[in-house]
Amino acid sequence: MLPQRVRLQYEASVLHPDSLIGCGVRRIPEGSTERYTRWINTITQDQLTTQVYTSHGPTVVMPTWFCSRNWFQRVGPFDEGGKGVPEDLLFFYQSLRRGGGVARVDHCLLVYRYHEKAATHSVLEETIWNLRVDFLQERVLSQWESFTIWNAGKQGRKLYRCLSPANQRKVKAFCDVDENKIQKGFYTYEESKERPKPKIPVLHYKEASSPFIICVKLDMTGGVLEENLNSLQLREGADYFHFN
C-alpha cells in the first residue's frame, strides 16, 4: 500500500457508504497485463457500473477494495470454496445485487504484483464465462425485449449458444464489419433441437439496431470499435453493454 491509501479511501467511503471503493494501481513487474492495468486505471466512474460484464472481472480489483464493515456484512461472506472459486467476482456481483455502488479514488494507492503462481490462474475460464453470462441475463437481458449481438464471429456465436432459450429468441440479429460474415446473410444454430433450426440475420453494424451486447474486445482494434460506437451516438449502459 502507498501512503494516504487508508485516509483517501476512507473519505470516499463516507461519501459512498454502500459501495466498494477501489483505487488506481501500479503493476510490478512494469508492463505486466498492460491492457488490463490500463482498464483498471482509466475507465470512467460511470463505466465502473456499466462494464461489470466484461471478461476483466470486477471493475475495481479486489486488492484495492475498501468498504465499511456494515456493507461487508450486508453483502455476506466470501465463498470459501478454495482453489478454482472466483470469490472476488462472486462477492462483487452480490454487492451489486444488494444495490451497492462502485467508486474509485483516482490516485495510485496500491502496488499490484503480477506473478505466475497467483491464485487467479487456478480459476477456469469457463467458470468465469458461465457466471458472466448468468449475470448478464439476470441484470440486462431480462429487461430487454430484443437485442443485437455485435460480433458474428466465435465469441458472439458462443454467447448466443449459452443464452437461455427465452433470451436466444430475443436476438434479432448479429452485426459485424467483416464482409465475409455479412455476405453469408445468416447464422444457423445447428445444435438447436427446434425445427426449422433458428437462422439469425447477420448485418453490417450500420444496418443493425440497438440495444447491443458488444462481444468485441476493448482496446484491441486500434480505436476502430470505439469510433464505430461513437459514430452511432449510442449511450453505454442504455444502448449497449460491453461483454468481452
JSON list of C-alpha atoms in Angstrom, two decimals:
[
{"chain": "A", "resi": 1, "resn": "MET", "atom": "CA", "xyz": [0.00, 0.00, 0.00]},
{"chain": "A", "resi": 2, "resn": "LEU", "atom": "CA", "xyz": [1.13, 3.53, -0.70]},
{"chain": "A", "resi": 3, "resn": "PRO", "atom": "CA", "xyz": [0.83, 6.43, 1.76]},
{"chain": "A", "resi": 4, "resn": "GLN", "atom": "CA", "xyz": [-2.62, 8.04, 2.02]},
{"chain": "A", "resi": 5, "resn": "ARG", "atom": "CA", "xyz": [-4.47, 4.90, 0.87]},
{"chain": "A", "resi": 6, "resn": "VAL", "atom": "CA", "xyz": [-6.50, 4.38, 4.04]},
{"chain": "A", "resi": 7, "resn": "ARG", "atom": "CA", "xyz": [-7.29, 8.07, 4.51]},
{"chain": "A", "resi": 8, "resn": "LEU", "atom": "CA", "xyz": [-8.36, 8.73, 0.91]},
{"chain": "A", "resi": 9, "resn": "GLN", "atom": "CA", "xyz": [-10.42, 5.56, 0.58]},
{"chain": "A", "resi": 10, "resn": "TYR", "atom": "CA", "xyz": [-12.00, 6.12, 3.99]},
{"chain": "A", "resi": 11, "resn": "GLU", "atom": "CA", "xyz": [-13.03, 9.62, 2.92]},
{"chain": "A", "resi": 12, "resn": "ALA", "atom": "CA", "xyz": [-14.55, 8.18, -0.25]},
{"chain": "A", "resi": 13, "resn": "SER", "atom": "CA", "xyz": [-16.41, 5.50, 1.71]},
{"chain": "A", "resi": 14, "resn": "VAL", "atom": "CA", "xyz": [-18.01, 8.14, 3.93]},
{"chain": "A", "resi": 15, "resn": "LEU", "atom": "CA", "xyz": [-19.43, 9.72, 0.77]},
{"chain": "A", "resi": 16, "resn": "HIS", "atom": "CA", "xyz": [-20.41, 6.31, -0.68]},
{"chain": "A", "resi": 17, "resn": "PRO", "atom": "CA", "xyz": [-21.27, 4.16, 2.36]},
{"chain": "A", "resi": 18, "resn": "ASP", "atom": "CA", "xyz": [-22.91, 1.33, 0.41]},
{"chain": "A", "resi": 19, "resn": "SER", "atom": "CA", "xyz": [-20.14, 0.91, -2.14]},
{"chain": "A", "resi": 20, "resn": "LEU", "atom": "CA", "xyz": [-16.95, -0.94, -2.89]},
{"chain": "A", "resi": 21, "resn": "ILE", "atom": "CA", "xyz": [-14.23, 1.69, -3.15]},
{"chain": "A", "resi": 22, "resn": "GLY", "atom": "CA", "xyz": [-11.22, 0.99, -5.37]},
{"chain": "A", "resi": 23, "resn": "CYS", "atom": "CA", "xyz": [-8.16, 2.99, -6.35]},
{"chain": "A", "resi": 24, "resn": "GLY", "atom": "CA", "xyz": [-5.55, 3.32, -9.05]},
{"chain": "A", "resi": 25, "resn": "VAL", "atom": "CA", "xyz": [-2.74, 0.77, -9.17]},
{"chain": "A", "resi": 26, "resn": "ARG", "atom": "CA", "xyz": [0.83, 0.36, -10.41]},
{"chain": "A", "resi": 27, "resn": "ARG", "atom": "CA", "xyz": [1.74, -3.14, -11.54]},
{"chain": "A", "resi": 28, "resn": "ILE", "atom": "CA", "xyz": [5.08, -4.80, -10.99]},
{"chain": "A", "resi": 29, "resn": "PRO", "atom": "CA", "xyz": [6.95, -6.05, -12.91]},
{"chain": "A", "resi": 30, "resn": "GLU", "atom": "CA", "xyz": [6.45, -2.93, -15.03]},
{"chain": "A", "resi": 31, "resn": "GLY", "atom": "CA", "xyz": [4.32, -3.64, -18.12]},
{"chain": "A", "resi": 32, "resn": "SER", "atom": "CA", "xyz": [2.52, -6.66, -16.65]},
{"chain": "A", "resi": 33, "resn": "THR", "atom": "CA", "xyz": [-1.01, -7.17, -18.09]},
{"chain": "A", "resi": 34, "resn": "GLU", "atom": "CA", "xyz": [-0.78, -3.83, -19.87]},
{"chain": "A", "resi": 35, "resn": "ARG", "atom": "CA", "xyz": [-4.33, -3.69, -21.30]},
{"chain": "A", "resi": 36, "resn": "TYR", "atom": "CA", "xyz": [-5.88, -4.86, -18.04]},
{"chain": "A", "resi": 37, "resn": "THR", "atom": "CA", "xyz": [-3.92, -2.33, -15.99]},
{"chain": "A", "resi": 38, "resn": "ARG", "atom": "CA", "xyz": [-4.89, 0.49, -18.34]},
{"chain": "A", "resi": 39, "resn": "TRP", "atom": "CA", "xyz": [-8.54, -0.55, -17.99]},
{"chain": "A", "resi": 40, "resn": "ILE", "atom": "CA", "xyz": [-8.32, -0.64, -14.17]},
{"chain": "A", "resi": 41, "resn": "ASN", "atom": "CA", "xyz": [-6.92, 2.87, -14.06]},
{"chain": "A", "resi": 42, "resn": "THR", "atom": "CA", "xyz": [-8.76, 4.71, -16.84]},
{"chain": "A", "resi": 43, "resn": "ILE", "atom": "CA", "xyz": [-12.39, 3.61, -17.16]},
{"chain": "A", "resi": 44, "resn": "THR", "atom": "CA", "xyz": [-14.75, 6.35, -16.07]},
{"chain": "A", "resi": 45, "resn": "GLN", "atom": "CA", "xyz": [-16.77, 6.37, -12.87]},
{"chain": "A", "resi": 46, "resn": "ASP", "atom": "CA", "xyz": [-19.89, 5.55, -14.92]},
{"chain": "A", "resi": 47, "resn": "GLN", "atom": "CA", "xyz": [-18.11, 2.62, -16.59]},
{"chain": "A", "resi": 48, "resn": "LEU", "atom": "CA", "xyz": [-17.33, 1.15, -13.17]},
{"chain": "A", "resi": 49, "resn": "THR", "atom": "CA", "xyz": [-21.00, 0.17, -13.23]},
{"chain": "A", "resi": 50, "resn": "THR", "atom": "CA", "xyz": [-21.63, -0.40, -16.94]},
{"chain": "A", "resi": 51, "resn": "GLN", "atom": "CA", "xyz": [-18.56, -2.59, -17.63]},
{"chain": "A", "resi": 52, "resn": "VAL", "atom": "CA", "xyz": [-19.17, -5.16, -14.89]},
{"chain": "A", "resi": 53, "resn": "TYR", "atom": "CA", "xyz": [-19.96, -7.86, -17.50]},
{"chain": "A", "resi": 54, "resn": "THR", "atom": "CA", "xyz": [-16.59, -7.86, -19.27]},
{"chain": "A", "resi": 55, "resn": "SER", "atom": "CA", "xyz": [-14.02, -10.66, -19.07]},
{"chain": "A", "resi": 56, "resn": "HIS", "atom": "CA", "xyz": [-11.79, -8.35, -16.99]},
{"chain": "A", "resi": 57, "resn": "GLY", "atom": "CA", "xyz": [-14.00, -9.07, -13.98]},
{"chain": "A", "resi": 58, "resn": "PRO", "atom": "CA", "xyz": [-14.69, -6.60, -11.14]},
{"chain": "A", "resi": 59, "resn": "THR", "atom": "CA", "xyz": [-14.27, -3.02, -12.31]},
{"chain": "A", "resi": 60, "resn": "VAL", "atom": "CA", "xyz": [-12.43, -2.22, -9.08]},
{"chain": "A", "resi": 61, "resn": "VAL", "atom": "CA", "xyz": [-9.96, -5.03, -8.41]},
{"chain": "A", "resi": 62, "resn": "MET", "atom": "CA", "xyz": [-10.13, -6.89, -5.12]},
{"chain": "A", "resi": 63, "resn": "PRO", "atom": "CA", "xyz": [-6.67, -5.89, -3.76]},
{"chain": "A", "resi": 64, "resn": "THR", "atom": "CA", "xyz": [-7.91, -2.27, -3.87]},
{"chain": "A", "resi": 65, "resn": "TRP", "atom": "CA", "xyz": [-11.27, -2.82, -2.16]},
{"chain": "A", "resi": 66, "resn": "PHE", "atom": "CA", "xyz": [-12.29, -0.68, 0.78]},
{"chain": "A", "resi": 67, "resn": "CYS", "atom": "CA", "xyz": [-15.75, -0.69, 2.33]},
{"chain": "A", "resi": 68, "resn": "SER", "atom": "CA", "xyz": [-17.47, -0.30, 5.67]},
{"chain": "A", "resi": 69, "resn": "ARG", "atom": "CA", "xyz": [-17.84, -3.33, 7.91]},
{"chain": "A", "resi": 70, "resn": "ASN", "atom": "CA", "xyz": [-21.60, -2.71, 7.77]},
{"chain": "A", "resi": 71, "resn": "TRP", "atom": "CA", "xyz": [-21.65, -3.04, 3.99]},
{"chain": "A", "resi": 72, "resn": "PHE", "atom": "CA", "xyz": [-19.44, -6.13, 4.03]},
{"chain": "A", "resi": 73, "resn": "GLN", "atom": "CA", "xyz": [-21.83, -7.82, 6.47]},
{"chain": "A", "resi": 74, "resn": "ARG", "atom": "CA", "xyz": [-24.86, -6.87, 4.37]},
{"chain": "A", "resi": 75, "resn": "VAL", "atom": "CA", "xyz": [-23.31, -8.39, 1.24]},
{"chain": "A", "resi": 76, "resn": "GLY", "atom": "CA", "xyz": [-22.32, -11.58, 3.09]},
{"chain": "A", "resi": 77, "resn": "PRO", "atom": "CA", "xyz": [-19.15, -13.62, 3.48]},
{"chain": "A", "resi": 78, "resn": "PHE", "atom": "CA", "xyz": [-16.71, -14.63, 0.77]},
{"chain": "A", "resi": 79, "resn": "ASP", "atom": "CA", "xyz": [-17.19, -18.02, -0.85]},
{"chain": "A", "resi": 80, "resn": "GLU", "atom": "CA", "xyz": [-14.54, -20.17, 0.85]},
{"chain": "A", "resi": 81, "resn": "GLY", "atom": "CA", "xyz": [-14.72, -22.97, -1.73]},
{"chain": "A", "resi": 82, "resn": "GLY", "atom": "CA", "xyz": [-10.98, -22.66, -2.26]},
{"chain": "A", "resi": 83, "resn": "LYS", "atom": "CA", "xyz": [-8.90, -23.16, -5.36]},
{"chain": "A", "resi": 84, "resn": "GLY", "atom": "CA", "xyz": [-10.79, -22.54, -8.58]},
{"chain": "A", "resi": 85, "resn": "VAL", "atom": "CA", "xyz": [-13.52, -20.39, -6.97]},
{"chain": "A", "resi": 86, "resn": "PRO", "atom": "CA", "xyz": [-13.57, -16.74, -8.19]},
{"chain": "A", "resi": 87, "resn": "GLU", "atom": "CA", "xyz": [-14.51, -15.39, -4.76]},
{"chain": "A", "resi": 88, "resn": "ASP", "atom": "CA", "xyz": [-13.86, -11.79, -5.76]},
{"chain": "A", "resi": 89, "resn": "LEU", "atom": "CA", "xyz": [-16.26, -11.94, -8.72]},
{"chain": "A", "resi": 90, "resn": "LEU", "atom": "CA", "xyz": [-18.94, -13.68, -6.66]},
{"chain": "A", "resi": 91, "resn": "PHE", "atom": "CA", "xyz": [-18.70, -11.08, -3.88]},
{"chain": "A", "resi": 92, "resn": "PHE", "atom": "CA", "xyz": [-18.66, -8.23, -6.41]},
{"chain": "A", "resi": 93, "resn": "TYR", "atom": "CA", "xyz": [-21.81, -9.49, -8.12]},
{"chain": "A", "resi": 94, "resn": "GLN", "atom": "CA", "xyz": [-23.55, -9.99, -4.78]},
{"chain": "A", "resi": 95, "resn": "SER", "atom": "CA", "xyz": [-22.68, -6.42, -3.75]},
{"chain": "A", "resi": 96, "resn": "LEU", "atom": "CA", "xyz": [-24.31, -5.14, -6.94]},
{"chain": "A", "resi": 97, "resn": "ARG", "atom": "CA", "xyz": [-27.38, -7.35, -6.34]},
{"chain": "A", "resi": 98, "resn": "ARG", "atom": "CA", "xyz": [-27.74, -5.79, -2.91]},
{"chain": "A", "resi": 99, "resn": "GLY", "atom": "CA", "xyz": [-27.88, -2.36, -4.55]},
{"chain": "A", "resi": 100, "resn": "GLY", "atom": "CA", "xyz": [-24.26, -1.48, -3.83]},
{"chain": "A", "resi": 101, "resn": "GLY", "atom": "CA", "xyz": [-22.31, 1.09, -5.77]},
{"chain": "A", "resi": 102, "resn": "VAL", "atom": "CA", "xyz": [-18.79, 1.11, -7.18]},
{"chain": "A", "resi": 103, "resn": "ALA", "atom": "CA", "xyz": [-16.37, 4.02, -6.87]},
{"chain": "A", "resi": 104, "resn": "ARG", "atom": "CA", "xyz": [-12.65, 4.62, -7.42]},
{"chain": "A", "resi": 105, "resn": "VAL", "atom": "CA", "xyz": [-10.21, 7.03, -5.83]},
{"chain": "A", "resi": 106, "resn": "ASP", "atom": "CA", "xyz": [-8.27, 8.35, -8.80]},
{"chain": "A", "resi": 107, "resn": "HIS", "atom": "CA", "xyz": [-4.85, 8.14, -7.20]},
{"chain": "A", "resi": 108, "resn": "CYS", "atom": "CA", "xyz": [-2.35, 5.31, -7.43]},
{"chain": "A", "resi": 109, "resn": "LEU", "atom": "CA", "xyz": [-2.55, 3.92, -3.90]},
{"chain": "A", "resi": 110, "resn": "LEU", "atom": "CA", "xyz": [-1.51, 0.30, -4.42]},
{"chain": "A", "resi": 111, "resn": "VAL", "atom": "CA", "xyz": [1.39, -1.61, -5.96]},
{"chain": "A", "resi": 112, "resn": "TYR", "atom": "CA", "xyz": [-0.21, -4.68, -7.53]},
{"chain": "A", "resi": 113, "resn": "ARG", "atom": "CA", "xyz": [2.25, -7.53, -8.09]},
{"chain": "A", "resi": 114, "resn": "TYR", "atom": "CA", "xyz": [1.87, -9.96, -11.01]},
{"chain": "A", "resi": 115, "resn": "HIS", "atom": "CA", "xyz": [3.26, -13.48, -10.67]},
{"chain": "A", "resi": 116, "resn": "GLU", "atom": "CA", "xyz": [2.58, -16.73, -12.47]},
{"chain": "A", "resi": 117, "resn": "LYS", "atom": "CA", "xyz": [1.55, -18.67, -9.36]},
{"chain": "A", "resi": 118, "resn": "ALA", "atom": "CA", "xyz": [-1.21, -16.27, -8.35]},
{"chain": "A", "resi": 119, "resn": "ALA", "atom": "CA", "xyz": [-4.46, -17.96, -7.31]},
{"chain": "A", "resi": 120, "resn": "THR", "atom": "CA", "xyz": [-6.34, -16.21, -10.09]},
{"chain": "A", "resi": 121, "resn": "HIS", "atom": "CA", "xyz": [-4.71, -18.54, -12.63]},
{"chain": "A", "resi": 122, "resn": "SER", "atom": "CA", "xyz": [-6.42, -21.55, -10.99]},
{"chain": "A", "resi": 123, "resn": "VAL", "atom": "CA", "xyz": [-9.88, -20.30, -11.96]},
{"chain": "A", "resi": 124, "resn": "LEU", "atom": "CA", "xyz": [-11.12, -21.89, -15.17]},
{"chain": "A", "resi": 125, "resn": "GLU", "atom": "CA", "xyz": [-12.06, -19.53, -17.98]},
{"chain": "A", "resi": 126, "resn": "GLU", "atom": "CA", "xyz": [-15.33, -21.44, -18.45]},
{"chain": "A", "resi": 127, "resn": "THR", "atom": "CA", "xyz": [-16.25, -20.89, -14.78]},
{"chain": "A", "resi": 128, "resn": "ILE", "atom": "CA", "xyz": [-15.89, -17.13, -15.24]},
{"chain": "A", "resi": 129, "resn": "TRP", "atom": "CA", "xyz": [-17.74, -17.25, -18.57]},
{"chain": "A", "resi": 130, "resn": "ASN", "atom": "CA", "xyz": [-20.76, -19.04, -17.09]},
{"chain": "A", "resi": 131, "resn": "LEU", "atom": "CA", "xyz": [-21.00, -16.61, -14.17]},
{"chain": "A", "resi": 132, "resn": "ARG", "atom": "CA", "xyz": [-20.79, -13.64, -16.53]},
{"chain": "A", "resi": 133, "resn": "VAL", "atom": "CA", "xyz": [-23.45, -15.00, -18.89]},
{"chain": "A", "resi": 134, "resn": "ASP", "atom": "CA", "xyz": [-25.82, -15.68, -15.99]},
{"chain": "A", "resi": 135, "resn": "PHE", "atom": "CA", "xyz": [-25.27, -12.20, -14.52]},
{"chain": "A", "resi": 136, "resn": "LEU", "atom": "CA", "xyz": [-25.79, -10.54, -17.93]},
{"chain": "A", "resi": 137, "resn": "GLN", "atom": "CA", "xyz": [-29.06, -12.42, -18.39]},
{"chain": "A", "resi": 138, "resn": "GLU", "atom": "CA", "xyz": [-30.20, -11.57, -14.87]},
{"chain": "A", "resi": 139, "resn": "ARG", "atom": "CA", "xyz": [-29.36, -7.85, -14.94]},
{"chain": "A", "resi": 140, "resn": "VAL", "atom": "CA", "xyz": [-29.65, -6.78, -18.57]},
{"chain": "A", "resi": 141, "resn": "LEU", "atom": "CA", "xyz": [-31.30, -9.23, -20.94]},
{"chain": "A", "resi": 142, "resn": "SER", "atom": "CA", "xyz": [-34.23, -9.83, -18.61]},
{"chain": "A", "resi": 143, "resn": "GLN", "atom": "CA", "xyz": [-35.08, -6.13, -19.07]},
{"chain": "A", "resi": 144, "resn": "TRP", "atom": "CA", "xyz": [-34.90, -6.14, -22.89]},
{"chain": "A", "resi": 145, "resn": "GLU", "atom": "CA", "xyz": [-37.48, -7.38, -25.36]},
{"chain": "A", "resi": 146, "resn": "SER", "atom": "CA", "xyz": [-34.91, -7.82, -28.14]},
{"chain": "A", "resi": 147, "resn": "PHE", "atom": "CA", "xyz": [-31.26, -7.03, -28.85]},
{"chain": "A", "resi": 148, "resn": "THR", "atom": "CA", "xyz": [-28.38, -7.39, -31.32]},
{"chain": "A", "resi": 149, "resn": "ILE", "atom": "CA", "xyz": [-25.12, -9.23, -30.67]},
{"chain": "A", "resi": 150, "resn": "TRP", "atom": "CA", "xyz": [-22.21, -7.16, -32.03]},
{"chain": "A", "resi": 151, "resn": "ASN", "atom": "CA", "xyz": [-19.83, -9.81, -33.42]},
{"chain": "A", "resi": 152, "resn": "ALA", "atom": "CA", "xyz": [-20.93, -12.59, -35.75]},
{"chain": "A", "resi": 153, "resn": "GLY", "atom": "CA", "xyz": [-17.69, -14.47, -35.08]},
{"chain": "A", "resi": 154, "resn": "LYS", "atom": "CA", "xyz": [-16.66, -17.02, -32.49]},
{"chain": "A", "resi": 155, "resn": "GLN", "atom": "CA", "xyz": [-17.37, -15.00, -29.34]},
{"chain": "A", "resi": 156, "resn": "GLY", "atom": "CA", "xyz": [-20.73, -13.67, -30.47]},
{"chain": "A", "resi": 157, "resn": "ARG", "atom": "CA", "xyz": [-21.94, -17.10, -31.53]},
{"chain": "A", "resi": 158, "resn": "LYS", "atom": "CA", "xyz": [-20.71, -18.64, -28.27]},
{"chain": "A", "resi": 159, "resn": "LEU", "atom": "CA", "xyz": [-22.70, -16.08, -26.28]},
{"chain": "A", "resi": 160, "resn": "TYR", "atom": "CA", "xyz": [-25.82, -16.85, -28.33]},
{"chain": "A", "resi": 161, "resn": "ARG", "atom": "CA", "xyz": [-25.47, -20.59, -27.74]},
{"chain": "A", "resi": 162, "resn": "CYS", "atom": "CA", "xyz": [-25.06, -20.08, -23.98]},
{"chain": "A", "resi": 163, "resn": "LEU", "atom": "CA", "xyz": [-28.18, -17.96, -23.54]},
{"chain": "A", "resi": 164, "resn": "SER", "atom": "CA", "xyz": [-31.42, -19.39, -22.22]},
{"chain": "A", "resi": 165, "resn": "PRO", "atom": "CA", "xyz": [-33.94, -20.33, -24.94]},
{"chain": "A", "resi": 166, "resn": "ALA", "atom": "CA", "xyz": [-36.04, -17.30, -23.97]},
{"chain": "A", "resi": 167, "resn": "ASN", "atom": "CA", "xyz": [-33.09, -14.93, -24.45]},
{"chain": "A", "resi": 168, "resn": "GLN", "atom": "CA", "xyz": [-32.00, -16.65, -27.67]},
{"chain": "A", "resi": 169, "resn": "ARG", "atom": "CA", "xyz": [-35.40, -15.76, -29.09]},
{"chain": "A", "resi": 170, "resn": "LYS", "atom": "CA", "xyz": [-34.72, -12.10, -28.24]},
{"chain": "A", "resi": 171, "resn": "VAL", "atom": "CA", "xyz": [-31.65, -11.98, -30.52]},
{"chain": "A", "resi": 172, "resn": "LYS", "atom": "CA", "xyz": [-32.93, -10.17, -33.62]},
{"chain": "A", "resi": 173, "resn": "ALA", "atom": "CA", "xyz": [-29.56, -10.09, -35.40]},
{"chain": "A", "resi": 174, "resn": "PHE", "atom": "CA", "xyz": [-25.80, -10.33, -35.26]},
{"chain": "A", "resi": 175, "resn": "CYS", "atom": "CA", "xyz": [-23.80, -7.41, -36.63]},
{"chain": "A", "resi": 176, "resn": "ASP", "atom": "CA", "xyz": [-20.20, -7.15, -37.79]},
{"chain": "A", "resi": 177, "resn": "VAL", "atom": "CA", "xyz": [-17.74, -5.29, -40.02]},
{"chain": "A", "resi": 178, "resn": "ASP", "atom": "CA", "xyz": [-16.46, -8.46, -41.73]},
{"chain": "A", "resi": 179, "resn": "GLU", "atom": "CA", "xyz": [-17.88, -8.56, -45.27]},
{"chain": "A", "resi": 180, "resn": "ASN", "atom": "CA", "xyz": [-17.46, -12.35, -45.48]},
{"chain": "A", "resi": 181, "resn": "LYS", "atom": "CA", "xyz": [-19.72, -12.88, -42.46]},
{"chain": "A", "resi": 182, "resn": "ILE", "atom": "CA", "xyz": [-22.21, -10.28, -43.66]},
{"chain": "A", "resi": 183, "resn": "GLN", "atom": "CA", "xyz": [-22.44, -11.80, -47.16]},
{"chain": "A", "resi": 184, "resn": "LYS", "atom": "CA", "xyz": [-23.42, -15.18, -45.69]},
{"chain": "A", "resi": 185, "resn": "GLY", "atom": "CA", "xyz": [-26.58, -13.43, -44.52]},
{"chain": "A", "resi": 186, "resn": "PHE", "atom": "CA", "xyz": [-27.46, -15.70, -41.58]},
{"chain": "A", "resi": 187, "resn": "TYR", "atom": "CA", "xyz": [-26.06, -17.66, -38.69]},
{"chain": "A", "resi": 188, "resn": "THR", "atom": "CA", "xyz": [-27.79, -21.03, -38.41]},
{"chain": "A", "resi": 189, "resn": "TYR", "atom": "CA", "xyz": [-27.91, -22.51, -34.93]},
{"chain": "A", "resi": 190, "resn": "GLU", "atom": "CA", "xyz": [-27.10, -26.06, -35.94]},
{"chain": "A", "resi": 191, "resn": "GLU", "atom": "CA", "xyz": [-27.19, -27.50, -32.39]},
{"chain": "A", "resi": 192, "resn": "SER", "atom": "CA", "xyz": [-30.79, -26.40, -31.89]},
{"chain": "A", "resi": 193, "resn": "LYS", "atom": "CA", "xyz": [-33.46, -29.05, -31.40]},
{"chain": "A", "resi": 194, "resn": "GLU", "atom": "CA", "xyz": [-36.02, -26.73, -32.97]},
{"chain": "A", "resi": 195, "resn": "ARG", "atom": "CA", "xyz": [-37.26, -27.40, -36.49]},
{"chain": "A", "resi": 196, "resn": "PRO", "atom": "CA", "xyz": [-36.65, -25.47, -38.58]},
{"chain": "A", "resi": 197, "resn": "LYS", "atom": "CA", "xyz": [-33.35, -24.53, -36.98]},
{"chain": "A", "resi": 198, "resn": "PRO", "atom": "CA", "xyz": [-33.10, -20.85, -35.92]},
{"chain": "A", "resi": 199, "resn": "LYS", "atom": "CA", "xyz": [-31.46, -18.61, -38.54]},
{"chain": "A", "resi": 200, "resn": "ILE", "atom": "CA", "xyz": [-30.26, -15.27, -37.20]},
{"chain": "A", "resi": 201, "resn": "PRO", "atom": "CA", "xyz": [-29.59, -12.44, -39.70]},
{"chain": "A", "resi": 202, "resn": "VAL", "atom": "CA", "xyz": [-26.03, -11.08, -39.92]},
{"chain": "A", "resi": 203, "resn": "LEU", "atom": "CA", "xyz": [-25.96, -7.35, -40.71]},
{"chain": "A", "resi": 204, "resn": "HIS", "atom": "CA", "xyz": [-23.42, -4.58, -41.11]},
{"chain": "A", "resi": 205, "resn": "TYR", "atom": "CA", "xyz": [-23.31, -2.67, -37.83]},
{"chain": "A", "resi": 206, "resn": "LYS", "atom": "CA", "xyz": [-24.69, 0.47, -39.52]},
{"chain": "A", "resi": 207, "resn": "GLU", "atom": "CA", "xyz": [-27.77, -1.50, -40.58]},
{"chain": "A", "resi": 208, "resn": "ALA", "atom": "CA", "xyz": [-28.36, -3.02, -37.14]},
{"chain": "A", "resi": 209, "resn": "SER", "atom": "CA", "xyz": [-30.44, -1.52, -34.36]},
{"chain": "A", "resi": 210, "resn": "SER", "atom": "CA", "xyz": [-29.80, -1.14, -30.65]},
{"chain": "A", "resi": 211, "resn": "PRO", "atom": "CA", "xyz": [-29.63, -2.28, -27.94]},
{"chain": "A", "resi": 212, "resn": "PHE", "atom": "CA", "xyz": [-26.37, -4.17, -28.45]},
{"chain": "A", "resi": 213, "resn": "ILE", "atom": "CA", "xyz": [-24.28, -6.62, -26.48]},
{"chain": "A", "resi": 214, "resn": "ILE", "atom": "CA", "xyz": [-20.72, -5.95, -27.65]},
{"chain": "A", "resi": 215, "resn": "CYS", "atom": "CA", "xyz": [-18.66, -9.13, -27.99]},
{"chain": "A", "resi": 216, "resn": "VAL", "atom": "CA", "xyz": [-15.51, -7.45, -29.34]},
{"chain": "A", "resi": 217, "resn": "LYS", "atom": "CA", "xyz": [-12.56, -6.96, -27.00]},
{"chain": "A", "resi": 218, "resn": "LEU", "atom": "CA", "xyz": [-11.92, -3.43, -25.84]},
{"chain": "A", "resi": 219, "resn": "ASP", "atom": "CA", "xyz": [-8.63, -1.73, -26.64]},
{"chain": "A", "resi": 220, "resn": "MET", "atom": "CA", "xyz": [-7.74, -4.29, -29.32]},
{"chain": "A", "resi": 221, "resn": "THR", "atom": "CA", "xyz": [-8.83, -2.67, -32.59]},
{"chain": "A", "resi": 222, "resn": "GLY", "atom": "CA", "xyz": [-6.71, 0.47, -32.59]},
{"chain": "A", "resi": 223, "resn": "GLY", "atom": "CA", "xyz": [-9.77, 2.52, -31.61]},
{"chain": "A", "resi": 224, "resn": "VAL", "atom": "CA", "xyz": [-11.89, 1.31, -34.55]},
{"chain": "A", "resi": 225, "resn": "LEU", "atom": "CA", "xyz": [-14.58, -0.32, -32.39]},
{"chain": "A", "resi": 226, "resn": "GLU", "atom": "CA", "xyz": [-14.80, 2.73, -30.18]},
{"chain": "A", "resi": 227, "resn": "GLU", "atom": "CA", "xyz": [-15.06, 5.04, -33.23]},
{"chain": "A", "resi": 228, "resn": "ASN", "atom": "CA", "xyz": [-17.82, 2.88, -34.71]},
{"chain": "A", "resi": 229, "resn": "LEU", "atom": "CA", "xyz": [-19.80, 3.03, -31.49]},
{"chain": "A", "resi": 230, "resn": "ASN", "atom": "CA", "xyz": [-19.33, 6.79, -31.25]},
{"chain": "A", "resi": 231, "resn": "SER", "atom": "CA", "xyz": [-20.47, 7.21, -34.86]},
{"chain": "A", "resi": 232, "resn": "LEU", "atom": "CA", "xyz": [-23.85, 5.72, -33.93]},
{"chain": "A", "resi": 233, "resn": "GLN", "atom": "CA", "xyz": [-24.20, 8.13, -30.99]},
{"chain": "A", "resi": 234, "resn": "LEU", "atom": "CA", "xyz": [-25.02, 5.32, -28.60]},
{"chain": "A", "resi": 235, "resn": "ARG", "atom": "CA", "xyz": [-25.05, 5.54, -24.80]},
{"chain": "A", "resi": 236, "resn": "GLU", "atom": "CA", "xyz": [-23.16, 2.91, -22.87]},
{"chain": "A", "resi": 237, "resn": "GLY", "atom": "CA", "xyz": [-25.35, 1.36, -20.20]},
{"chain": "A", "resi": 238, "resn": "ALA", "atom": "CA", "xyz": [-28.54, 2.10, -22.12]},
{"chain": "A", "resi": 239, "resn": "ASP", "atom": "CA", "xyz": [-28.00, 1.36, -25.83]},
{"chain": "A", "resi": 240, "resn": "TYR", "atom": "CA", "xyz": [-25.18, -1.14, -25.32]},
{"chain": "A", "resi": 241, "resn": "PHE", "atom": "CA", "xyz": [-23.11, -3.08, -22.82]},
{"chain": "A", "resi": 242, "resn": "HIS", "atom": "CA", "xyz": [-19.64, -4.49, -23.29]},
{"chain": "A", "resi": 243, "resn": "PHE", "atom": "CA", "xyz": [-19.38, -8.23, -22.65]},
{"chain": "A", "resi": 244, "resn": "ASN", "atom": "CA", "xyz": [-15.84, -9.09, -23.86]}
]
